[in-house]
Amino acid sequence: MTTARIHDFFATRRPASPCLVVDLDVVHDNYKAFEKALPDSRIYYAVKANPAPEILRLLATLGSSFDTASVAEIEMALEAGATPDRISFGNTIKKERDIARAHELGISLFAVDCVEEVEKVARAAPGARVFCRVLTDGEGAEWPLSRKFGCVPAMAVDVLAQAARLGLDAYGVSFHVGSQMTNLDAWDKALADARMVFEAMLEKGIQLKMVNMGGGFPTRYLKDVPSAQAYGRAIFDALRKHFGNRIPETIIEPGRGMVGNAGVIKSEVVLVSKKSDNDNVRWVYLDIGKFGGLAETMDEAIRYNIVTDRDGDASEPCVLAGPTCDSADVMYEKNPYPLPLTLTVGDEVLIEGTGAYTTTYSAVAFNGFEPLKSYVI
Ligand SMILES: *Cc1c(COP(=O)(O)O)cnc(C)c1O
């Protein structure tokens, strides 16, 4: 949403287009909403969603922990004031020397999803706590993360048993139901798998302590999404159902849900044209596209809310494209986007819900376009 503070920033500062503006008050409110919805879970903000130092500092002050994917992200979280015990190295694909560096920096919580990775952690971070990621089917997620990360629950048991054998602390299980998950049942299914791993480990004499329930909490784009409260209730019910009154330590790792709705991109119409005289679909080209920060429009997965000063005028669907010389730089074509017919060159266009997964995805200088500029207010 474009908050009053963001409107005011655009009106008074008139920043050059394109740029992203993030309202820290919204991040603050999102953090508080997660805390309230899942009071017994520790929040590990997924740094990759938006690593702006102001955001990390605010969250560190609020008491957040941090889920990181690289040494650089670990350093950013430390820089923001998080202590090493509040940082996890959550990427399942790590160079051994990066694990060693993280260990040196005091990080003691690592994700794994196979025996090969466990062996690296055992060598480079002896004695560390590890949790094993299990696969989920990603069904119902608008940006699924399935297949690449995790292993089947039966294999997770072997992975964690091997971790214990190598002197690591077999600490728990993690999953990620898929990003922008709007199906409240997804956590129930994943928690059933987590429970199975807990039981199988107990049979081997190892008591796991933690379930990392990952991210996936949605932000509002065009359609309404369930509230943090609704997610909290569904997750709590699922924890009760599968773990009874022996609910383990739990973690959540919101990324999109923490910052998505806090940001708005200001963009500008560069060209409106047609491909033939009798073409009835206009092409609208903006000064931002897939390479400028809107990578999540890949396969038209994420559909942003677009606001113009001409909203209310008659509108018709158009193909929406970016400014670069790559034909992949088209955001919406299979499912054209309705925009006012009066929209014209030079018009300002606001793309809402762009606080997550935009600045970090923008190319450094493709076609000479600068990386997406961002202001945190
Ligand atoms: C990306 C990621 C997250 C954040 O996911 P969202 O869907 O943005 O909440 C959390 N945990 C891990 C391990 C991730 O890779």
Short mmCIF file of C-alpha atoms and ligand atoms in Angstrom, two decimals:
data_model
loop_
_atom_site.label_atom_id
_atom_site.label_comp_id
_atom_site.label_asym_id
_atom_site.label_seq_id
_atom_site.Cartn_x
_atom_site.Cartn_y
_atom_site.Cartn_z
CA MET A 1 0.00 0.00 0.00
CA THR A 2 1.14 3.55 -0.60
CA THR A 3 1.14 4.98 2.91
CA ALA A 4 0.75 8.68 3.69
CA ARG A 5 4.48 8.82 4.51
CA ILE A 6 5.39 7.34 1.12
CA HIS A 7 3.01 9.72 -0.69
CA ASP A 8 4.58 12.58 1.18
CA PHE A 9 8.09 11.43 0.31
CA PHE A 10 7.25 11.30 -3.40
CA ALA A 11 5.56 14.70 -3.28
CA THR A 12 8.27 16.55 -1.40
CA ARG A 13 11.48 14.75 -2.45
CA ARG A 14 10.45 14.02 -6.04
CA PRO A 15 13.01 11.19 -6.41
CA ALA A 16 14.05 10.19 -9.92
CA SER A 17 12.23 7.24 -11.41
CA PRO A 18 12.44 4.29 -11.06
CA CYS A 19 12.98 3.90 -7.32
CA LEU A 20 11.69 1.97 -4.35
CA VAL A 21 10.53 3.61 -1.15
CA VAL A 22 10.10 1.50 2.00
CA ASP A 23 8.10 2.73 5.00
CA LEU A 24 9.72 1.43 8.21
CA ASP A 25 6.50 1.96 10.16
CA VAL A 26 4.92 -0.80 8.10
CA VAL A 27 7.85 -3.15 8.77
CA HIS A 28 7.49 -2.35 12.47
CA ASP A 29 3.76 -3.17 12.38
CA ASN A 30 4.39 -6.39 10.45
CA TYR A 31 6.98 -7.50 13.03
CA LYS A 32 4.55 -6.80 15.85
CA ALA A 33 1.77 -8.68 14.04
CA PHE A 34 3.98 -11.78 13.64
CA GLU A 35 5.02 -11.57 17.28
CA LYS A 36 1.39 -11.38 18.36
CA ALA A 37 0.18 -14.09 15.97
CA LEU A 38 2.86 -16.61 17.02
CA PRO A 39 4.01 -15.50 20.47
CA ASP A 40 5.93 -18.73 21.16
CA SER A 41 7.91 -18.72 17.92
CA ARG A 42 11.16 -16.88 17.41
CA ILE A 43 11.21 -14.67 14.35
CA TYR A 44 14.18 -15.05 11.99
CA TYR A 45 13.75 -12.40 9.31
CA ALA A 46 14.82 -13.79 5.90
CA VAL A 47 17.45 -11.20 5.01
CA LYS A 48 17.34 -11.94 1.29
CA ALA A 49 13.86 -10.38 0.98
CA ASN A 50 15.32 -6.93 1.58
CA PRO A 51 18.68 -6.41 3.29
CA ALA A 52 18.52 -2.61 3.54
CA PRO A 53 20.57 -1.69 6.64
CA GLU A 54 17.76 0.46 8.05
CA ILE A 55 15.37 -2.51 7.91
CA LEU A 56 17.89 -4.86 9.54
CA ARG A 57 18.66 -2.31 12.27
CA LEU A 58 14.97 -1.77 13.04
CA LEU A 59 14.33 -5.51 13.25
CA ALA A 60 17.43 -6.11 15.37
CA THR A 61 16.19 -3.45 17.79
CA LEU A 62 12.75 -5.05 17.91
CA GLY A 63 14.41 -8.32 18.95
CA SER A 64 14.30 -10.19 15.65
CA SER A 65 16.71 -12.93 14.74
CA PHE A 66 17.96 -13.38 11.16
CA ASP A 67 17.93 -16.14 8.55
CA THR A 68 20.89 -15.66 6.24
CA ALA A 69 22.06 -17.34 3.06
CA SER A 70 25.69 -16.22 2.74
CA VAL A 71 28.63 -14.80 4.66
CA ALA A 72 27.76 -11.35 3.31
CA GLU A 73 24.24 -11.59 4.76
CA ILE A 74 25.66 -12.81 8.09
CA GLU A 75 27.93 -9.76 8.16
CA MET A 76 24.99 -7.47 7.38
CA ALA A 77 22.99 -8.93 10.26
CA LEU A 78 25.96 -8.55 12.64
CA GLU A 79 26.48 -5.00 11.42
CA ALA A 80 22.82 -4.27 12.20
CA GLY A 81 23.39 -5.28 15.81
CA ALA A 82 22.33 -8.92 15.91
CA THR A 83 24.48 -11.19 18.04
CA PRO A 84 25.69 -14.47 16.45
CA ASP A 85 23.26 -16.52 18.54
CA ARG A 86 20.43 -14.71 16.72
CA ILE A 87 21.66 -15.63 13.24
CA SER A 88 21.13 -18.87 11.34
CA PHE A 89 22.91 -19.93 8.18
CA GLY A 90 19.77 -21.21 6.47
CA ASN A 91 21.03 -21.96 2.99
CA THR A 92 21.35 -25.70 2.38
CA ILE A 93 23.99 -25.07 -0.29
CA LYS A 94 27.15 -23.66 1.25
CA LYS A 95 30.84 -23.63 0.45
CA GLU A 96 32.83 -25.32 3.19
CA ARG A 97 35.02 -22.23 3.58
CA ASP A 98 31.88 -20.10 4.08
CA ILE A 99 30.71 -22.48 6.81
CA ALA A 100 34.15 -22.13 8.42
CA ARG A 101 33.92 -18.33 8.20
CA ALA A 102 30.43 -18.35 9.73
CA HIS A 103 31.72 -20.60 12.53
CA GLU A 104 34.55 -18.11 13.14
CA LEU A 105 31.98 -15.33 13.35
CA GLY A 106 30.20 -17.30 16.06
CA ILE A 107 27.26 -18.70 14.06
CA SER A 108 26.16 -22.04 15.47
CA LEU A 109 22.93 -22.90 13.65
CA PHE A 110 23.09 -24.37 10.15
CA ALA A 111 20.64 -25.83 7.63
CA VAL A 112 21.38 -29.08 5.81
CA ASP A 113 19.40 -31.35 3.53
CA CYS A 114 21.81 -34.18 2.77
CA VAL A 115 24.64 -36.19 4.30
CA GLU A 116 27.21 -34.48 2.06
CA GLU A 117 26.36 -31.07 3.57
CA VAL A 118 26.39 -32.52 7.10
CA GLU A 119 29.96 -33.69 6.49
CA LYS A 120 30.99 -30.17 5.48
CA VAL A 121 29.41 -28.66 8.60
CA ALA A 122 31.01 -31.31 10.84
CA ARG A 123 34.45 -30.45 9.44
CA ALA A 124 34.08 -26.66 9.29
CA ALA A 125 31.85 -25.93 12.30
CA PRO A 126 32.42 -28.80 14.76
CA GLY A 127 29.74 -29.16 17.40
CA ALA A 128 27.29 -26.82 15.67
CA ARG A 129 23.53 -27.29 15.77
CA VAL A 130 22.03 -28.46 12.47
CA PHE A 131 18.47 -28.75 11.29
CA CYS A 132 17.45 -30.77 8.25
CA ARG A 133 15.13 -29.32 5.67
CA VAL A 134 12.36 -31.56 4.38
CA LEU A 135 10.70 -31.19 1.00
CA THR A 136 7.23 -29.77 0.67
CA ASP A 137 5.12 -29.90 -2.47
CA GLY A 138 4.72 -26.10 -2.63
CA GLU A 139 1.11 -26.57 -3.68
CA GLY A 140 -0.86 -23.33 -3.32
CA ALA A 141 2.23 -21.11 -3.29
CA GLU A 142 2.46 -18.38 -5.92
CA TRP A 143 6.25 -18.59 -5.82
CA PRO A 144 6.99 -22.26 -5.01
CA LEU A 145 10.39 -23.27 -3.66
CA SER A 146 9.88 -27.00 -3.97
CA ARG A 147 12.37 -29.51 -5.42
CA LYS A 148 15.55 -27.50 -5.04
CA PHE A 149 15.71 -27.61 -1.24
CA GLY A 150 15.08 -30.36 1.24
CA CYS A 151 14.92 -34.12 1.22
CA VAL A 152 12.13 -36.59 1.92
CA PRO A 153 11.37 -37.06 5.63
CA ALA A 154 12.81 -40.60 5.68
CA MET A 155 16.12 -39.28 4.41
CA ALA A 156 16.05 -36.42 6.93
CA VAL A 157 16.24 -39.09 9.64
CA ASP A 158 19.45 -40.50 8.13
CA VAL A 159 20.90 -37.03 7.67
CA LEU A 160 20.26 -36.06 11.29
CA ALA A 161 21.50 -39.41 12.60
CA GLN A 162 24.71 -38.92 10.64
CA ALA A 163 25.01 -35.39 12.07
CA ALA A 164 24.84 -36.82 15.59
CA ARG A 165 27.41 -39.48 14.71
CA LEU A 166 29.78 -36.75 13.51
CA GLY A 167 29.51 -34.85 16.77
CA LEU A 168 27.01 -32.22 15.65
CA ASP A 169 23.90 -31.31 17.63
CA ALA A 170 20.99 -32.83 15.65
CA TYR A 171 18.75 -29.95 16.52
CA GLY A 172 15.61 -30.08 14.41
CA VAL A 173 13.67 -30.05 11.20
CA SER A 174 12.83 -27.22 8.82
CA PHE A 175 10.57 -26.70 5.87
CA HIS A 176 9.38 -23.88 3.67
CA VAL A 177 5.85 -24.29 2.38
CA GLY A 178 6.57 -22.06 -0.63
CA SER A 179 6.55 -18.30 -0.90
CA GLN A 180 3.31 -16.28 -1.04
CA MET A 181 1.43 -19.26 0.39
CA THR A 182 -2.26 -18.53 0.78
CA ASN A 183 -3.38 -22.03 1.74
CA LEU A 184 -3.56 -22.26 5.52
CA ASP A 185 -3.41 -26.07 5.41
CA ALA A 186 0.12 -26.09 3.99
CA TRP A 187 1.72 -25.85 7.45
CA ASP A 188 -0.41 -28.71 8.74
CA LYS A 189 0.94 -31.07 6.07
CA ALA A 190 4.52 -30.03 6.65
CA LEU A 191 4.19 -30.30 10.43
CA ALA A 192 2.88 -33.85 10.03
CA ASP A 193 6.15 -34.68 8.24
CA ALA A 194 8.18 -32.89 10.90
CA ARG A 195 6.47 -34.97 13.57
CA MET A 196 7.37 -38.17 11.73
CA VAL A 197 11.03 -37.18 11.73
CA PHE A 198 10.87 -36.35 15.46
CA GLU A 199 9.42 -39.82 16.20
CA ALA A 200 11.87 -41.71 14.02
CA MET A 201 14.76 -39.87 15.67
CA LEU A 202 13.44 -40.64 19.12
CA GLU A 203 13.52 -44.33 18.17
CA LYS A 204 17.23 -43.83 17.56
CA GLY A 205 17.54 -42.25 20.99
CA ILE A 206 17.86 -38.67 19.74
CA GLN A 207 15.45 -36.00 20.93
CA LEU A 208 15.12 -33.18 18.37
CA LYS A 209 14.37 -29.79 19.85
CA MET A 210 13.26 -27.43 17.15
CA VAL A 211 10.93 -27.02 14.18
CA ASN A 212 11.80 -24.25 11.78
CA MET A 213 8.54 -23.45 9.99
CA GLY A 214 10.18 -21.24 7.37
CA GLY A 215 8.58 -18.37 5.50
CA GLY A 216 5.77 -18.26 3.00
CA PHE A 217 3.57 -15.74 4.78
CA PRO A 218 1.95 -13.74 2.00
CA THR A 219 1.70 -10.06 1.33
CA ARG A 220 -1.29 -8.44 -0.29
CA TYR A 221 -0.91 -7.84 -4.03
CA LEU A 222 -4.22 -7.79 -5.92
CA LYS A 223 -6.15 -10.28 -3.86
CA ASP A 224 -6.81 -10.21 -0.13
CA VAL A 225 -4.75 -12.67 1.88
CA PRO A 226 -5.44 -14.16 5.32
CA SER A 227 -4.19 -12.08 8.23
CA ALA A 228 -1.13 -12.90 10.33
CA GLN A 229 -3.64 -13.77 13.05
CA ALA A 230 -5.30 -16.38 10.83
CA TYR A 231 -1.92 -17.91 9.98
CA GLY A 232 -0.96 -17.90 13.61
CA ARG A 233 -4.10 -19.76 14.61
CA ALA A 234 -3.79 -22.33 11.80
CA ILE A 235 -0.15 -22.99 12.67
CA PHE A 236 -0.80 -23.21 16.39
CA ASP A 237 -3.67 -25.66 15.78
CA ALA A 238 -1.43 -27.77 13.55
CA LEU A 239 1.35 -27.77 16.18
CA ARG A 240 -1.12 -28.93 18.82
CA LYS A 241 -2.53 -31.58 16.53
CA HIS A 242 0.84 -33.10 15.70
CA PHE A 243 2.86 -32.47 18.88
CA GLY A 244 0.12 -32.43 21.53
CA ASN A 245 1.34 -30.74 24.67
CA ARG A 246 4.98 -31.38 23.78
CA ILE A 247 5.35 -28.58 21.24
CA PRO A 248 9.06 -28.06 20.54
CA GLU A 249 10.88 -24.79 20.16
CA THR A 250 9.66 -23.17 16.94
CA ILE A 251 11.05 -20.62 14.51
CA ILE A 252 9.44 -18.70 11.65
CA GLU A 253 11.38 -17.01 8.86
CA PRO A 254 9.17 -14.41 7.23
CA GLY A 255 10.64 -12.46 4.33
CA ARG A 256 7.90 -11.30 1.99
CA GLY A 257 5.37 -11.03 4.82
CA MET A 258 7.70 -8.74 6.76
CA VAL A 259 8.59 -6.20 4.07
CA GLY A 260 6.50 -6.79 0.94
CA ASN A 261 3.69 -4.35 1.69
CA ALA A 262 6.11 -1.78 3.13
CA GLY A 263 7.50 -0.80 -0.28
CA VAL A 264 6.26 1.04 -3.34
CA ILE A 265 8.12 1.46 -6.62
CA LYS A 266 7.69 4.69 -8.49
CA SER A 267 7.99 4.14 -12.23
CA GLU A 268 7.28 6.08 -15.40
CA VAL A 269 5.62 5.25 -18.71
CA VAL A 270 8.27 5.35 -21.44
CA LEU A 271 6.13 4.33 -24.41
CA VAL A 272 2.60 3.26 -25.32
CA SER A 273 2.29 1.62 -28.73
CA LYS A 274 0.67 -1.06 -30.87
CA LYS A 275 2.15 -3.70 -33.16
CA SER A 276 -0.33 -3.11 -36.03
CA ASP A 277 -3.16 -0.70 -36.83
CA ASN A 278 -5.80 -3.26 -35.92
CA ASP A 279 -4.00 -4.54 -32.83
CA ASN A 280 -6.41 -4.15 -29.96
CA VAL A 281 -3.89 -4.72 -27.19
CA ARG A 282 -1.61 -1.81 -26.34
CA TRP A 283 1.95 -2.32 -25.25
CA VAL A 284 2.87 -0.20 -22.25
CA TYR A 285 6.59 0.08 -21.58
CA LEU A 286 7.74 1.22 -18.15
CA ASP A 287 11.20 2.37 -17.03
CA ILE A 288 11.41 -0.75 -14.83
CA GLY A 289 11.07 -4.39 -15.78
CA LYS A 290 12.28 -7.88 -15.00
CA PHE A 291 15.93 -6.81 -14.88
CA GLY A 292 15.29 -3.63 -12.92
CA GLY A 293 13.76 -5.36 -9.89
CA LEU A 294 10.52 -7.00 -11.03
CA ALA A 295 12.07 -10.46 -11.47
CA GLU A 296 9.18 -12.07 -9.64
CA THR A 297 6.94 -11.37 -12.63
CA MET A 298 8.78 -14.35 -14.15
CA ASP A 299 6.07 -16.66 -15.55
CA GLU A 300 3.71 -13.88 -14.44
CA ALA A 301 3.89 -15.42 -10.95
CA ILE A 302 3.56 -12.29 -8.84
CA ARG A 303 0.95 -9.82 -10.03
CA TYR A 304 1.49 -6.41 -8.47
CA ASN A 305 -1.11 -3.75 -7.84
CA ILE A 306 -0.45 -0.81 -10.14
CA VAL A 307 -1.76 2.67 -9.35
CA THR A 308 -1.87 5.63 -11.74
CA ASP A 309 -3.26 9.15 -11.54
CA ARG A 310 -5.71 8.19 -14.30
CA ASP A 311 -7.36 5.33 -12.40
CA GLY A 312 -11.11 5.67 -12.86
CA ASP A 313 -10.81 6.44 -16.58
CA ALA A 314 -11.94 3.66 -18.93
CA SER A 315 -9.33 0.92 -18.91
CA GLU A 316 -8.38 -1.99 -21.14
CA PRO A 317 -5.89 -4.83 -20.77
CA CYS A 318 -2.41 -4.16 -22.12
CA VAL A 319 0.88 -5.96 -22.37
CA LEU A 320 3.19 -4.54 -19.72
CA ALA A 321 6.90 -4.56 -20.49
CA GLY A 322 10.20 -3.21 -19.23
CA PRO A 323 12.64 -0.91 -20.99
CA THR A 324 15.56 -3.24 -21.80
CA CYS A 325 16.58 -4.76 -25.14
CA ASP A 326 15.74 -8.30 -24.09
CA SER A 327 12.49 -9.81 -25.27
CA ALA A 328 12.20 -11.67 -21.94
CA ASP A 329 11.68 -8.27 -20.32
CA VAL A 330 7.88 -8.50 -20.45
CA MET A 331 5.96 -8.62 -17.18
CA TYR A 332 2.39 -9.43 -18.15
CA GLU A 333 1.42 -10.70 -21.60
CA LYS A 334 -0.33 -14.08 -21.26
CA ASN A 335 -2.55 -12.38 -18.74
CA PRO A 336 -2.65 -8.74 -19.88
CA TYR A 337 -2.95 -6.04 -17.25
CA PRO A 338 -5.87 -3.57 -17.33
CA LEU A 339 -4.65 0.03 -17.36
CA PRO A 340 -6.41 3.33 -18.21
CA LEU A 341 -6.73 4.08 -21.94
CA THR A 342 -5.67 7.64 -21.23
CA LEU A 343 -2.30 6.49 -19.82
CA THR A 344 0.45 8.24 -21.73
CA VAL A 345 4.20 8.77 -22.02
CA GLY A 346 5.69 10.40 -18.93
CA ASP A 347 2.88 9.35 -16.59
CA GLU A 348 3.92 8.22 -13.14
CA VAL A 349 2.99 4.67 -12.21
CA LEU A 350 3.17 3.28 -8.67
CA ILE A 351 3.80 -0.43 -8.25
CA GLU A 352 2.66 -1.45 -4.79
CA GLY A 353 3.76 -4.32 -2.56
CA THR A 354 7.32 -4.18 -3.87
CA GLY A 355 9.23 -4.06 -0.57
CA ALA A 356 10.40 -7.69 -0.93
CA TYR A 357 12.48 -9.34 -3.63
CA THR A 358 13.02 -6.27 -5.81
CA THR A 359 16.24 -4.36 -5.02
CA THR A 360 18.17 -7.59 -4.52
CA TYR A 361 17.02 -8.93 -7.88
CA SER A 362 17.85 -5.90 -9.98
CA ALA A 363 20.70 -6.22 -12.45
CA VAL A 364 23.84 -4.13 -11.91
CA ALA A 365 23.90 -2.44 -15.30
CA PHE A 366 22.06 -4.44 -17.91
CA ASN A 367 21.72 -2.14 -20.92
CA GLY A 368 23.33 0.57 -18.83
CA PHE A 369 20.36 0.87 -16.48
CA GLU A 370 21.39 1.51 -12.87
CA PRO A 371 20.40 -0.94 -10.12
CA LEU A 372 17.08 -0.06 -8.47
CA LYS A 373 17.56 2.89 -6.15
CA SER A 374 15.95 2.51 -2.75
CA TYR A 375 14.96 4.90 0.03
CA VAL A 376 14.03 3.67 3.47
CA ILE A 377 11.97 6.18 5.42
C1 LIG B 1 13.44 -17.21 1.14
C2 LIG B 1 13.40 -17.92 2.42
C3 LIG B 1 12.53 -17.50 3.42
C4 LIG B 1 11.56 -16.35 3.25
O1 LIG B 1 10.47 -16.76 2.48
P1 LIG B 1 9.20 -15.80 2.31
O2 LIG B 1 8.30 -16.61 1.45
O3 LIG B 1 9.66 -14.55 1.66
O4 LIG B 1 8.63 -15.55 3.64
C5 LIG B 1 12.56 -18.17 4.63
N1 LIG B 1 13.39 -19.21 4.84
C6 LIG B 1 14.24 -19.65 3.89
C7 LIG B 1 15.15 -20.79 4.19
C8 LIG B 1 14.27 -19.03 2.65
O5 LIG B 1 15.10 -19.47 1.71
#
